[in-house]
CSV table of C-alpha atoms and ligand atoms in Angstrom, one decimal:
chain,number,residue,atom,x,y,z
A,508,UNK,CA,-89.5,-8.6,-7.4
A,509,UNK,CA,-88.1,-10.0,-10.5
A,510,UNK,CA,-89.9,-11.4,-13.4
A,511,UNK,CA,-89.8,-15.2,-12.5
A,512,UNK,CA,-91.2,-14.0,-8.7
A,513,UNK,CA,-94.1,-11.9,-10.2
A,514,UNK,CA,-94.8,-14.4,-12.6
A,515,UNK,CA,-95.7,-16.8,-9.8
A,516,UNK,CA,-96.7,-14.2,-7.1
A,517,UNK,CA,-98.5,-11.6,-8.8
A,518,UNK,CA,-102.3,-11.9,-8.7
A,519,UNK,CA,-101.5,-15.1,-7.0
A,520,UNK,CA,-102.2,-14.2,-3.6
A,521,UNK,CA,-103.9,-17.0,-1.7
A,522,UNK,CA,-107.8,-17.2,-1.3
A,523,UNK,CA,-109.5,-15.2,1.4
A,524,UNK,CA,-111.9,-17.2,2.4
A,525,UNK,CA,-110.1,-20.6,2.3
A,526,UNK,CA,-106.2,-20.0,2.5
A,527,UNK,CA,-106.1,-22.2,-0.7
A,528,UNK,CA,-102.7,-21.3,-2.1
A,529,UNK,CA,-104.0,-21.9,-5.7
A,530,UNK,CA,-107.3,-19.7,-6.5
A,531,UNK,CA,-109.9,-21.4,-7.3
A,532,UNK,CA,-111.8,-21.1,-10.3
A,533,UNK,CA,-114.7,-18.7,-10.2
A,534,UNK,CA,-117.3,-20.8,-12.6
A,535,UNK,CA,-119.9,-18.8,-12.1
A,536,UNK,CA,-121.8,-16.6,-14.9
A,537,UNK,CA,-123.5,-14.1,-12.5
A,538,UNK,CA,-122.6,-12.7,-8.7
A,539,UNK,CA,-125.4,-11.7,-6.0
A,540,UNK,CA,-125.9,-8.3,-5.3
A,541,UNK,CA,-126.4,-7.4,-1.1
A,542,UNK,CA,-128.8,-4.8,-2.8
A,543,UNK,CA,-129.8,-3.4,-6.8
A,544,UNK,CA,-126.5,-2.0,-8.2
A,545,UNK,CA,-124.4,-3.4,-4.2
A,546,UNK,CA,-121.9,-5.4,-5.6
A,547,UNK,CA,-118.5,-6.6,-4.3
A,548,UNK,CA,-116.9,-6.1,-7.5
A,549,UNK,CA,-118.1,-8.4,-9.8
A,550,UNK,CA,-121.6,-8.9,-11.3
A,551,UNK,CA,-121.6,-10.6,-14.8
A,552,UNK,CA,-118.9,-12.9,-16.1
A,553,UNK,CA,-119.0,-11.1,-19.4
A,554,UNK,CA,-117.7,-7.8,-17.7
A,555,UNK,CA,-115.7,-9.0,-15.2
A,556,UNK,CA,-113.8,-12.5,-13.1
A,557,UNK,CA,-112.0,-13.0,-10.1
A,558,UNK,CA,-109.8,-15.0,-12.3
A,559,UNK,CA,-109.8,-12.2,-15.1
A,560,UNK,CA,-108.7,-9.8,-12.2
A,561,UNK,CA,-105.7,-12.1,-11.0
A,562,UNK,CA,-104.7,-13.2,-15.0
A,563,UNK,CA,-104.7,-9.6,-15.8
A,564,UNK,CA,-102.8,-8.4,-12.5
A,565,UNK,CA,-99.9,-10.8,-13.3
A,566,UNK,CA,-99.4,-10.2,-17.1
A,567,UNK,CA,-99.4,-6.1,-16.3
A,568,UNK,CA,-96.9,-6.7,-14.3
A,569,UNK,CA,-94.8,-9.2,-16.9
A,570,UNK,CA,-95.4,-6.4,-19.3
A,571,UNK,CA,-94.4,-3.6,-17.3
A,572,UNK,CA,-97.5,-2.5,-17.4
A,573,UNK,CA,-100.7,-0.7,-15.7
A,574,UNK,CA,-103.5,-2.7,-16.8
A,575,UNK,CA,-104.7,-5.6,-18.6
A,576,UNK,CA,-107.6,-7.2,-19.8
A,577,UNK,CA,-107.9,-10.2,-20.7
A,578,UNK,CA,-110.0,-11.7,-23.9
A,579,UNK,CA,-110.9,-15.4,-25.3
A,580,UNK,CA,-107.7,-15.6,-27.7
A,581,UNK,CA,-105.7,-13.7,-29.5
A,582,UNK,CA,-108.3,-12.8,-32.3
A,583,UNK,CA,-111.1,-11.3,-29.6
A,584,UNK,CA,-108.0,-9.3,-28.5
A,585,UNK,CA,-107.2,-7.7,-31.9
A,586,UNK,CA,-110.7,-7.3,-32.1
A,587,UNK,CA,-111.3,-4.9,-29.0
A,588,UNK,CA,-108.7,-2.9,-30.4
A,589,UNK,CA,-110.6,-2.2,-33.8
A,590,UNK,CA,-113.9,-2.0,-32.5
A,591,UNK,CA,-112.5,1.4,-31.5
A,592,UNK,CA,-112.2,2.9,-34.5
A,593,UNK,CA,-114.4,4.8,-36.6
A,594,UNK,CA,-115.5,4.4,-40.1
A,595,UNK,CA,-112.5,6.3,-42.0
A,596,UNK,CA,-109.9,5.7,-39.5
A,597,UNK,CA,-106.7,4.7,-41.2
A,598,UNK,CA,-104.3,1.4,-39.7
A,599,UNK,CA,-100.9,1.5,-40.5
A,600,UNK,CA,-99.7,-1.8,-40.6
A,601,UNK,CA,-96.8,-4.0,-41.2
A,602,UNK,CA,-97.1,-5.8,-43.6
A,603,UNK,CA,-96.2,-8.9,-42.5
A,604,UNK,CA,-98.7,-9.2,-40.2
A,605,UNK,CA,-100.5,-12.4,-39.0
A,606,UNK,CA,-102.5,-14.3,-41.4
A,607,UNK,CA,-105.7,-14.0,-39.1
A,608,UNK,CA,-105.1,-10.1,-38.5
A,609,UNK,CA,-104.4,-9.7,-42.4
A,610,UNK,CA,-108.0,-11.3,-42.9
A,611,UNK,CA,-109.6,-9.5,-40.1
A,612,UNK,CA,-108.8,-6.0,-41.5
A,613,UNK,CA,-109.8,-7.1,-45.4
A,614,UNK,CA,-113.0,-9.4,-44.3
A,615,UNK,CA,-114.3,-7.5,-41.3
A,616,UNK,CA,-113.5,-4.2,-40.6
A,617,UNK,CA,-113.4,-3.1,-44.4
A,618,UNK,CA,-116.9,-3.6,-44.5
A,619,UNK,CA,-117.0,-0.7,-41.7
A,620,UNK,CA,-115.1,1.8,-43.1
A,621,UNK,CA,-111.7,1.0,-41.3
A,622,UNK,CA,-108.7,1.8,-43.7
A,623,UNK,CA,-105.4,0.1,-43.8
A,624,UNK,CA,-102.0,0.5,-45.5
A,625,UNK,CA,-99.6,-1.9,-45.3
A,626,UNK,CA,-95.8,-0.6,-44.7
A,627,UNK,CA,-92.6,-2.3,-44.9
A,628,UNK,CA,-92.0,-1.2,-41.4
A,629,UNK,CA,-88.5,-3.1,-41.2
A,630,UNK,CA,-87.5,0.0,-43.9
A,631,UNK,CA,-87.0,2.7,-41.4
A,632,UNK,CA,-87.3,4.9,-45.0
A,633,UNK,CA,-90.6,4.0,-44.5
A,634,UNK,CA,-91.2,5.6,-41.1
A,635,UNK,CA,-92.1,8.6,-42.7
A,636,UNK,CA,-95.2,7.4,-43.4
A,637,UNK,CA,-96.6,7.9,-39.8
A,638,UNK,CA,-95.9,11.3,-40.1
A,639,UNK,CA,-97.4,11.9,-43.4
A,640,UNK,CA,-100.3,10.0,-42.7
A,641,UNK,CA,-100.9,10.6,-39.2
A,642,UNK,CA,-102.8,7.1,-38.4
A,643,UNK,CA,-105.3,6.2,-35.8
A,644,UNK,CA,-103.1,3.2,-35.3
A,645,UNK,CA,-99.6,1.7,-35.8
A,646,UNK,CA,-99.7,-1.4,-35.9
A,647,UNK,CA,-96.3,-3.6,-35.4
A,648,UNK,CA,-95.3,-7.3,-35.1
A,649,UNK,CA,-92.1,-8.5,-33.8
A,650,UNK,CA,-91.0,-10.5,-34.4
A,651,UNK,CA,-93.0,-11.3,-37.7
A,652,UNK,CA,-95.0,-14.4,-38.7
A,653,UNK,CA,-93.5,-16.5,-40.2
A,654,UNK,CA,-90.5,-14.3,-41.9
A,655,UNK,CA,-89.3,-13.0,-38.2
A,656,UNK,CA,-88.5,-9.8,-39.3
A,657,UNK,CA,-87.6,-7.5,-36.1
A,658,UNK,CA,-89.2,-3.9,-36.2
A,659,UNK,CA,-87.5,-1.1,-34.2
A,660,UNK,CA,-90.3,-0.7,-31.8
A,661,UNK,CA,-88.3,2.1,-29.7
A,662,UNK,CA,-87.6,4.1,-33.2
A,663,UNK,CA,-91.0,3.5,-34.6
A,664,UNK,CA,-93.0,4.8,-31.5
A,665,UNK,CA,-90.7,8.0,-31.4
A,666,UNK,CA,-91.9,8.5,-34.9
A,667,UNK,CA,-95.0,8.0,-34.0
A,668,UNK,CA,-95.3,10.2,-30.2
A,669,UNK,CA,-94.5,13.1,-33.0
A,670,UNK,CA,-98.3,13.1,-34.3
A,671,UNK,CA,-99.7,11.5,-31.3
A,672,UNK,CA,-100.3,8.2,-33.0
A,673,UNK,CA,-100.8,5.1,-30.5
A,674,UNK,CA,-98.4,2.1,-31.4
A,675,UNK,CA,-99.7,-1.5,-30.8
A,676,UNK,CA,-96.9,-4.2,-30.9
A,677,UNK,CA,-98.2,-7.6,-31.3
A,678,UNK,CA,-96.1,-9.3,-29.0
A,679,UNK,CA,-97.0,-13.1,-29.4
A,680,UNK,CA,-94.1,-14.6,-30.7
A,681,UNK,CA,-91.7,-12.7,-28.2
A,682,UNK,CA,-93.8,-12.9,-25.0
A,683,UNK,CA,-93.2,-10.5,-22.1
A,684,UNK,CA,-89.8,-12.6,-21.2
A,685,UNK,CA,-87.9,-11.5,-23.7
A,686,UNK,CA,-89.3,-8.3,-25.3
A,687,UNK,CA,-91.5,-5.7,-23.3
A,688,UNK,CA,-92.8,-3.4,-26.1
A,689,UNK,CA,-94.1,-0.3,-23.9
A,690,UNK,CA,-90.7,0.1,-22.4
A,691,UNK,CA,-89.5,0.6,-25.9
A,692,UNK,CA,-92.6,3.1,-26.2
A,693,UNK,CA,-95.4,1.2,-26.7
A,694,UNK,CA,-99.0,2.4,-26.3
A,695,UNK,CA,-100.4,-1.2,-26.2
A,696,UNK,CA,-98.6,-4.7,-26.3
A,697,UNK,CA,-101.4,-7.5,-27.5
A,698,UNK,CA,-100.6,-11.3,-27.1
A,699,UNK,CA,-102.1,-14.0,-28.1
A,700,UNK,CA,-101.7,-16.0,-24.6
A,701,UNK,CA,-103.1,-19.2,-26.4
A,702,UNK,CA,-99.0,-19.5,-27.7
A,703,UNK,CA,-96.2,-19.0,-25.2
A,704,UNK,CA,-97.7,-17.4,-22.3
A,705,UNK,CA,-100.1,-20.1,-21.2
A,706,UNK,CA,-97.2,-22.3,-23.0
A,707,UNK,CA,-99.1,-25.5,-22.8
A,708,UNK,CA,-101.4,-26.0,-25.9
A,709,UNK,CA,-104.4,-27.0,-24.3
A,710,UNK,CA,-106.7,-23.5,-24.0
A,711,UNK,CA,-107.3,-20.1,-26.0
A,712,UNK,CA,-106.4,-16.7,-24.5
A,713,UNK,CA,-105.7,-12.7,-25.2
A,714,UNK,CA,-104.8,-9.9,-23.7
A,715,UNK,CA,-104.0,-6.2,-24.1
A,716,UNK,CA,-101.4,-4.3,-21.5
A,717,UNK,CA,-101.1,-0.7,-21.3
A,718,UNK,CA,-100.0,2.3,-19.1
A,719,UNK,CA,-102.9,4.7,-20.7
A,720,UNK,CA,-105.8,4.8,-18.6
A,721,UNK,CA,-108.0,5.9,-21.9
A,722,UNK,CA,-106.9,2.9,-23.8
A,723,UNK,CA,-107.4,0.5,-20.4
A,724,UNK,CA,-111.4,2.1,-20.2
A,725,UNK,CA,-111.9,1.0,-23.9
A,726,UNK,CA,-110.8,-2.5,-23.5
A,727,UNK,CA,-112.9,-3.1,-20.5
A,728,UNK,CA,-115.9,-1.7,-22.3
A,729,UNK,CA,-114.8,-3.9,-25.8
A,730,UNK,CA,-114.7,-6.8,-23.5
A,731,UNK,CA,-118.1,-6.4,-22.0
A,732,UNK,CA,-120.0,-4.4,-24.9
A,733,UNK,CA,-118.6,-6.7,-28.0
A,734,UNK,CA,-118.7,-9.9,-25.7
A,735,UNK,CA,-114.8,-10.5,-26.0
A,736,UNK,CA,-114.4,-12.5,-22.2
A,737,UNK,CA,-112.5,-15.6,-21.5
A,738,UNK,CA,-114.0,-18.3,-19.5
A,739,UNK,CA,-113.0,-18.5,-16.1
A,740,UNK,CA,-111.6,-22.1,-16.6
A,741,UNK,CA,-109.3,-20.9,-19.5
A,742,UNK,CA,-107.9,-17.9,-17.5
A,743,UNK,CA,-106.8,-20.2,-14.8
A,744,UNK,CA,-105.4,-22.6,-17.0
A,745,UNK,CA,-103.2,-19.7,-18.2
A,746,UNK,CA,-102.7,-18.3,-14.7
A,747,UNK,CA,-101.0,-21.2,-14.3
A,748,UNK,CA,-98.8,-21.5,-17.4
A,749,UNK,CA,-97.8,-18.6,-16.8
A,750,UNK,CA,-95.8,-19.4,-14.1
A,751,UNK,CA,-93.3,-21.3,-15.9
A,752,UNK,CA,-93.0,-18.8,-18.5
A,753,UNK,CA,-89.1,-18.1,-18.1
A,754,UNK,CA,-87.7,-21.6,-17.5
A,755,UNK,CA,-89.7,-22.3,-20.5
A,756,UNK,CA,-88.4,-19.4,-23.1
A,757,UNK,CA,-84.8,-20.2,-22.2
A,758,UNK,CA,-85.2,-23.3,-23.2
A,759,UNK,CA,-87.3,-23.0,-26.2
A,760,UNK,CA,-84.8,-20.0,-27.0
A,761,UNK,CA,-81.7,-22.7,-26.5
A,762,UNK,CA,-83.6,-25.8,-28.3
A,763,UNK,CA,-84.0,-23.4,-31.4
A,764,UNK,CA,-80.7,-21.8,-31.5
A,765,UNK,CA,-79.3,-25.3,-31.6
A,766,UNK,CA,-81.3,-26.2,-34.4
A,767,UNK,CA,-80.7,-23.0,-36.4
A,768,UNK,CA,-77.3,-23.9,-35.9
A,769,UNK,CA,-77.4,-27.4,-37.0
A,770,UNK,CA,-79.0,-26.6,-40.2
A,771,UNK,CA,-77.9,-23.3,-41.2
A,772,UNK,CA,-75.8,-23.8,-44.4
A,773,UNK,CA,-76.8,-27.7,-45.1
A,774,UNK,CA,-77.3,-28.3,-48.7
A,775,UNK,CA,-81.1,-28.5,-49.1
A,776,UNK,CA,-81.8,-26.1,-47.0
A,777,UNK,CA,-81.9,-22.4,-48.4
A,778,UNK,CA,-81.7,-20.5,-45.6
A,779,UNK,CA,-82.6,-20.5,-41.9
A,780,UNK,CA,-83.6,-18.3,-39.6
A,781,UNK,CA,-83.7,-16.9,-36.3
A,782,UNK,CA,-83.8,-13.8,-34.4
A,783,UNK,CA,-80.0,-14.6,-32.6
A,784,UNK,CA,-78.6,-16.4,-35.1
A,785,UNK,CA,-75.6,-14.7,-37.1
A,786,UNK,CA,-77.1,-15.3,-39.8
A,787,UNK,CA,-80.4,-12.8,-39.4
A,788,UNK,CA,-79.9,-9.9,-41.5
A,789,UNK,CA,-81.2,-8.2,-38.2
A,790,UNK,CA,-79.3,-9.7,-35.3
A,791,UNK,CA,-77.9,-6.8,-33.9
A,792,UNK,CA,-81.5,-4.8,-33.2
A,793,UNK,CA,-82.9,-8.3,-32.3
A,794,UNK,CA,-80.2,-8.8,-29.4
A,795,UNK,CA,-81.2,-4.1,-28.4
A,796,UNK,CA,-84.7,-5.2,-28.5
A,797,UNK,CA,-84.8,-8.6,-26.8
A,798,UNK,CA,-83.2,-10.7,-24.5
A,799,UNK,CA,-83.4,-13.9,-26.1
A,800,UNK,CA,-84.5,-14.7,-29.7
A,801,UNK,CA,-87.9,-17.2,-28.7
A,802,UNK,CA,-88.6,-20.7,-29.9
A,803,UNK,CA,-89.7,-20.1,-33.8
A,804,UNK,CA,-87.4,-21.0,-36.8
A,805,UNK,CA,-88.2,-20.5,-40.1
A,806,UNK,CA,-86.4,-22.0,-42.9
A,807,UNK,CA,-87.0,-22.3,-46.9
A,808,UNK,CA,-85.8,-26.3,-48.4
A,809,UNK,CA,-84.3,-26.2,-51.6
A,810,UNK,CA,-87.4,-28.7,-52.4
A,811,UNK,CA,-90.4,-28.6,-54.6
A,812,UNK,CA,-94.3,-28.8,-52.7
A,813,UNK,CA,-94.7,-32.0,-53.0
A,814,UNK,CA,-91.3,-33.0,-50.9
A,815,UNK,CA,-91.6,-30.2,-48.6
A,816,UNK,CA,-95.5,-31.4,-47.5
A,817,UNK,CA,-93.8,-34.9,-47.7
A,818,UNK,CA,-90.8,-34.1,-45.3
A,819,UNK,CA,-93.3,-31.9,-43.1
A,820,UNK,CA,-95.5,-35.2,-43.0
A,821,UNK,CA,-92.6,-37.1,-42.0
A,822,UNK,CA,-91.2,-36.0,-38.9
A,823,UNK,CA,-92.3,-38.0,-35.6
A,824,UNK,CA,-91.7,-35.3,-32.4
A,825,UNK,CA,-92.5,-32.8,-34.4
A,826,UNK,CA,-96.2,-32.9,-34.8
A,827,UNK,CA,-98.3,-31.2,-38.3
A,828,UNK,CA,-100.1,-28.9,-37.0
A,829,UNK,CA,-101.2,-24.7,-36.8
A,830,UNK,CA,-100.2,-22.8,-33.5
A,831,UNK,CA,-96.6,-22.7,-31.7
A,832,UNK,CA,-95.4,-21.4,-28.2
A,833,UNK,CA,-96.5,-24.9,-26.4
A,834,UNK,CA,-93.7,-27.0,-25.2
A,835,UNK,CA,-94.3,-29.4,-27.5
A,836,UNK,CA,-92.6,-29.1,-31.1
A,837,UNK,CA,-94.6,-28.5,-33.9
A,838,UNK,CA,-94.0,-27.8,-37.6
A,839,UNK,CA,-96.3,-25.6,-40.0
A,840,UNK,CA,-96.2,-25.2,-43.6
A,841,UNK,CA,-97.8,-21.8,-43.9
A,842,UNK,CA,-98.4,-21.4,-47.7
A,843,UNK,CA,-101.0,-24.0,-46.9
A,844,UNK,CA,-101.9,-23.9,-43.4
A,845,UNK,CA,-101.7,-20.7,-41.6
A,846,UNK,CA,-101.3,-18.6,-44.1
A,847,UNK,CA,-103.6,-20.1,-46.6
A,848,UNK,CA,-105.9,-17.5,-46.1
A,849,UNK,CA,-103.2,-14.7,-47.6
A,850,UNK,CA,-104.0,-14.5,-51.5
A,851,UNK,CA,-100.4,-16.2,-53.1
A,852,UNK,CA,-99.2,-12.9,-54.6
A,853,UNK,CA,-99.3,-11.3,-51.4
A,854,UNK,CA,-98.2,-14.4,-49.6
A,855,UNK,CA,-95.2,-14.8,-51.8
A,856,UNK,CA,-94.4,-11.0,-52.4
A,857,UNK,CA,-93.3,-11.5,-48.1
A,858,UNK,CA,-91.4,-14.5,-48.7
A,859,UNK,CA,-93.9,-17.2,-47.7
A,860,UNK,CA,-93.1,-19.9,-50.8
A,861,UNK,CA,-94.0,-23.2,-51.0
A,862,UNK,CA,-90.9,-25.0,-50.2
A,863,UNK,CA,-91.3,-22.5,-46.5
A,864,UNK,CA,-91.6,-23.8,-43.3
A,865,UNK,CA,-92.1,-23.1,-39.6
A,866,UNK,CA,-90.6,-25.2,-36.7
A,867,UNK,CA,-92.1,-23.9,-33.0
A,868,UNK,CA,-89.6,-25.8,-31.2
A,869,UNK,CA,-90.7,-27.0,-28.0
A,870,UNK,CA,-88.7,-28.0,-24.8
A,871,UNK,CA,-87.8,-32.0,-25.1
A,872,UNK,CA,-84.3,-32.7,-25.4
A,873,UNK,CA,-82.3,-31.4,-28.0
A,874,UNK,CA,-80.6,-34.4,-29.6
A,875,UNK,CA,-84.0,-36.0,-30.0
A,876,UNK,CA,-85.5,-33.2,-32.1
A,877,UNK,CA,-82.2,-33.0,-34.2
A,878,UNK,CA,-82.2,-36.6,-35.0
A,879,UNK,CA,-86.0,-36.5,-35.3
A,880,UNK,CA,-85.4,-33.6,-38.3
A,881,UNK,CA,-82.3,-35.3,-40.1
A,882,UNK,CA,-84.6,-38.6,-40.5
A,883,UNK,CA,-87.2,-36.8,-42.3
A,884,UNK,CA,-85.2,-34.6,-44.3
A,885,UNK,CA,-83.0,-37.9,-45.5
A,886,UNK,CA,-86.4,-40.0,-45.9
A,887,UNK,CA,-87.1,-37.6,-48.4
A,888,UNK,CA,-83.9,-37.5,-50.2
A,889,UNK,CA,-83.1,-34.0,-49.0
A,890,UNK,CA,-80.3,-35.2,-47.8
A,891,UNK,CA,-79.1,-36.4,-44.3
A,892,UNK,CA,-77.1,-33.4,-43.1
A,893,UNK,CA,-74.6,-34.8,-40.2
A,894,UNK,CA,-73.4,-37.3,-38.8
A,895,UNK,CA,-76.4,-37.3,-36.0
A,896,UNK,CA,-79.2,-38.6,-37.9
B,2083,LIG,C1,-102.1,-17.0,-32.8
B,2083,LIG,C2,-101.8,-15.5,-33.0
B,2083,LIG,C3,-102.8,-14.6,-32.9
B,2083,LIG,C4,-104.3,-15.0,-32.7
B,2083,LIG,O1,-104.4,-15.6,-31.5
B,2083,LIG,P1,-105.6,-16.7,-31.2
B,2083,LIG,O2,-105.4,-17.0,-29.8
B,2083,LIG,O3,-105.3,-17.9,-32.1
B,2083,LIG,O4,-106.9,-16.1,-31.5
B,2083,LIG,C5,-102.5,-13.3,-33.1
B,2083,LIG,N1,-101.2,-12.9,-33.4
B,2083,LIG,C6,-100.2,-13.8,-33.5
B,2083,LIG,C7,-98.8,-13.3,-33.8
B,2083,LIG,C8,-100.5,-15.1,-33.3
B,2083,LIG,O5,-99.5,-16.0,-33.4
């Protein structure tokens, strides 16, 4: 079956005991036993969900993989991966990463011992590293947050097979339509669900995939030992967003192309990017590694703070706030939302400046988000950039 069929079918068989076509939702914390230790599969919420079982069956199978489990968002994901690890253990990681996984390495885990070095894994110079260093972990995002930087994930994990190192691809912003990262060699791909997997902004969600049967043991265990679960509610919420997940990309992929488009080269505008534009320094390994370039654009206004927070204020579709993925459009300004928690130096050192911002363009109709940007860019003197707005 092809993706949109498993995306629907997979995990989605109808219910047993009813015939309902659509499973219900298995709100229960705790599941009787015939006799001590008889179960039928389940006994505690915390370990294990009808709901987690299906969720987990279908995004395996989006991401070409084995198993899956399934976490309460992104962060409880991330977290059952480094709850592995031992005092002494050494990360390599991009160093691009995700604000939150940025502050979970420096706040949390440094407390425990874990190590980290952050490599400019875009650098394939760099690549030597693994092999000098021989980590516990790899750990890639592509594409990046908020820069979009692509990562060779195929040439990275051949590096890394060489010493035996896992690879982890962070695969949020890409989701299992357009990039499958353990076909490119992957040990484990992580999403944050809560973005364009569930796609509809109204729950949390996680998950890990993998085809190694050591790794799947240790995220079942993180999930029940660290208390990492879902709820069952949230898992079917996701089960069902799932479902639209490739109508959805291509048309967050061909909203944000369009508007890439529209405002690459306009004078208060810096530059713009994304991942199948002409313009990304990277487009031909983004078109090897993906099959369509996602819903994010990034773009830097010629503009000081104040106008930038001013034009981001501004717009009326696009709506303020943190997150992306949702069909909805939304606008961040990272060097003081998401990515407030990254100390400037290291903030700006990766690009992130204050005139930087972050469109997660949803799915409404095109010509309304274009006129909805060229308003607030002109209401702010930046300019009115066509003849749209
Ligand atoms: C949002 C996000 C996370 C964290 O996910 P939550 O569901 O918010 O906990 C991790 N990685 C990336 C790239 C994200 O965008």
């Amino acid at each position: 079956m092809k993706f949109e069929t498993r995306a629907i079918h997979v995990g989605q068989e109808p219910d047993l005991e009813t015939g309902a076509v659509i499973p219900p939702i298995y709100a229960t914390s705790t599941f009787a036993q015939s006799r001590p230790g008889e179960t039928r599969g389940y006994d505690y919420t915390r370990s294990g969900n009808p709901n987690f079982t299906r969720l987990g069956a279908t995004l395996a199978s989006l991401e070409s993989g084995t198993h899956a489990t399934v976490f309460g968002n992104g962060m409880a994901a991330i977290t059952a991966v480094l709850s592995t690890f031992s005092s002494g253990d050494l990360v390599l990681a991009e160093e691009n990463v995700y604000g939150c996984t940025f502050r979970i390495f420096a706040r949390v885990f440094d407390k425990f011992g874990l190590r980290v070095r952050y490599v400019d894994f875009a650098d394939p110079a760099q690549y030597r590293t693994i092999v000098e260093e021989r980590p516990a972990l790899v750990w890639l995002e592509s594409p990046t947050n908020p820069m979009l930087k692509i990562l060779d994930i195929a040439a990275i994990s051949a590096e890394a097979s060489k010493v035996g190192a896992p690879v982890l691809v962070d695969n949020t912003f890409a989701s299992p339509f357009f990039q499958r990262p353990l076909e490119l060699g992957a040990t484990l791909s992580l999403s944050s669900t809560t973005k364009y997997v569930n796609g509809h902004s109204d729950c949390l969600g996680g998950v890990v995939v993998t085809n190694d049967g050591d790794w799947n043991e240790k995220m079942i265990f993180a999930q029940k030992a660290v208390g990492l679960n879902p709820s069952p509610f949230d898992t079917w919420l996701v089960q069902r967003g799932v479902k639209t997940l490739a109508i959805r990309m291509r048309q967050h992929h061909e909203n944000a192309l369009a508007i890439a488009t529209h405002l690459d080269g306009a004078p208060s505008v810096k530059w713009v990017r994304h991942p199948f534009h002409a313009s990304h320094p990277q487009v031909e390994l983004a078109k090897r590694q993906m099959s369509g370039g996602s819903g994010i654009v990034t773009l830097e206004l010629d503009a000081d703070l104040d106008a930038t927070i001013a034009f981001v204020s501004g717009l009326e579709i696009f709506a303020l706030a943190e997150s992306l993925g949702g069909i909805e459009s939304l606008i961040d300004h990272p060097a003081s939302m998401t990515h407030a928690s990254i100390p400037r130096a290291e903030r700006e050192r990766v690009g992130i400046h204050d005139g930087l911002v972050r469109l997660s363009v949803g799915i409404e109709n095109i010509e309304d988000l274009l006129a909805d940007l060229d308003r607030a860019l002109g209401q702010v003197g930046l300019l009115p950039i066509s003849s749209r707005g």
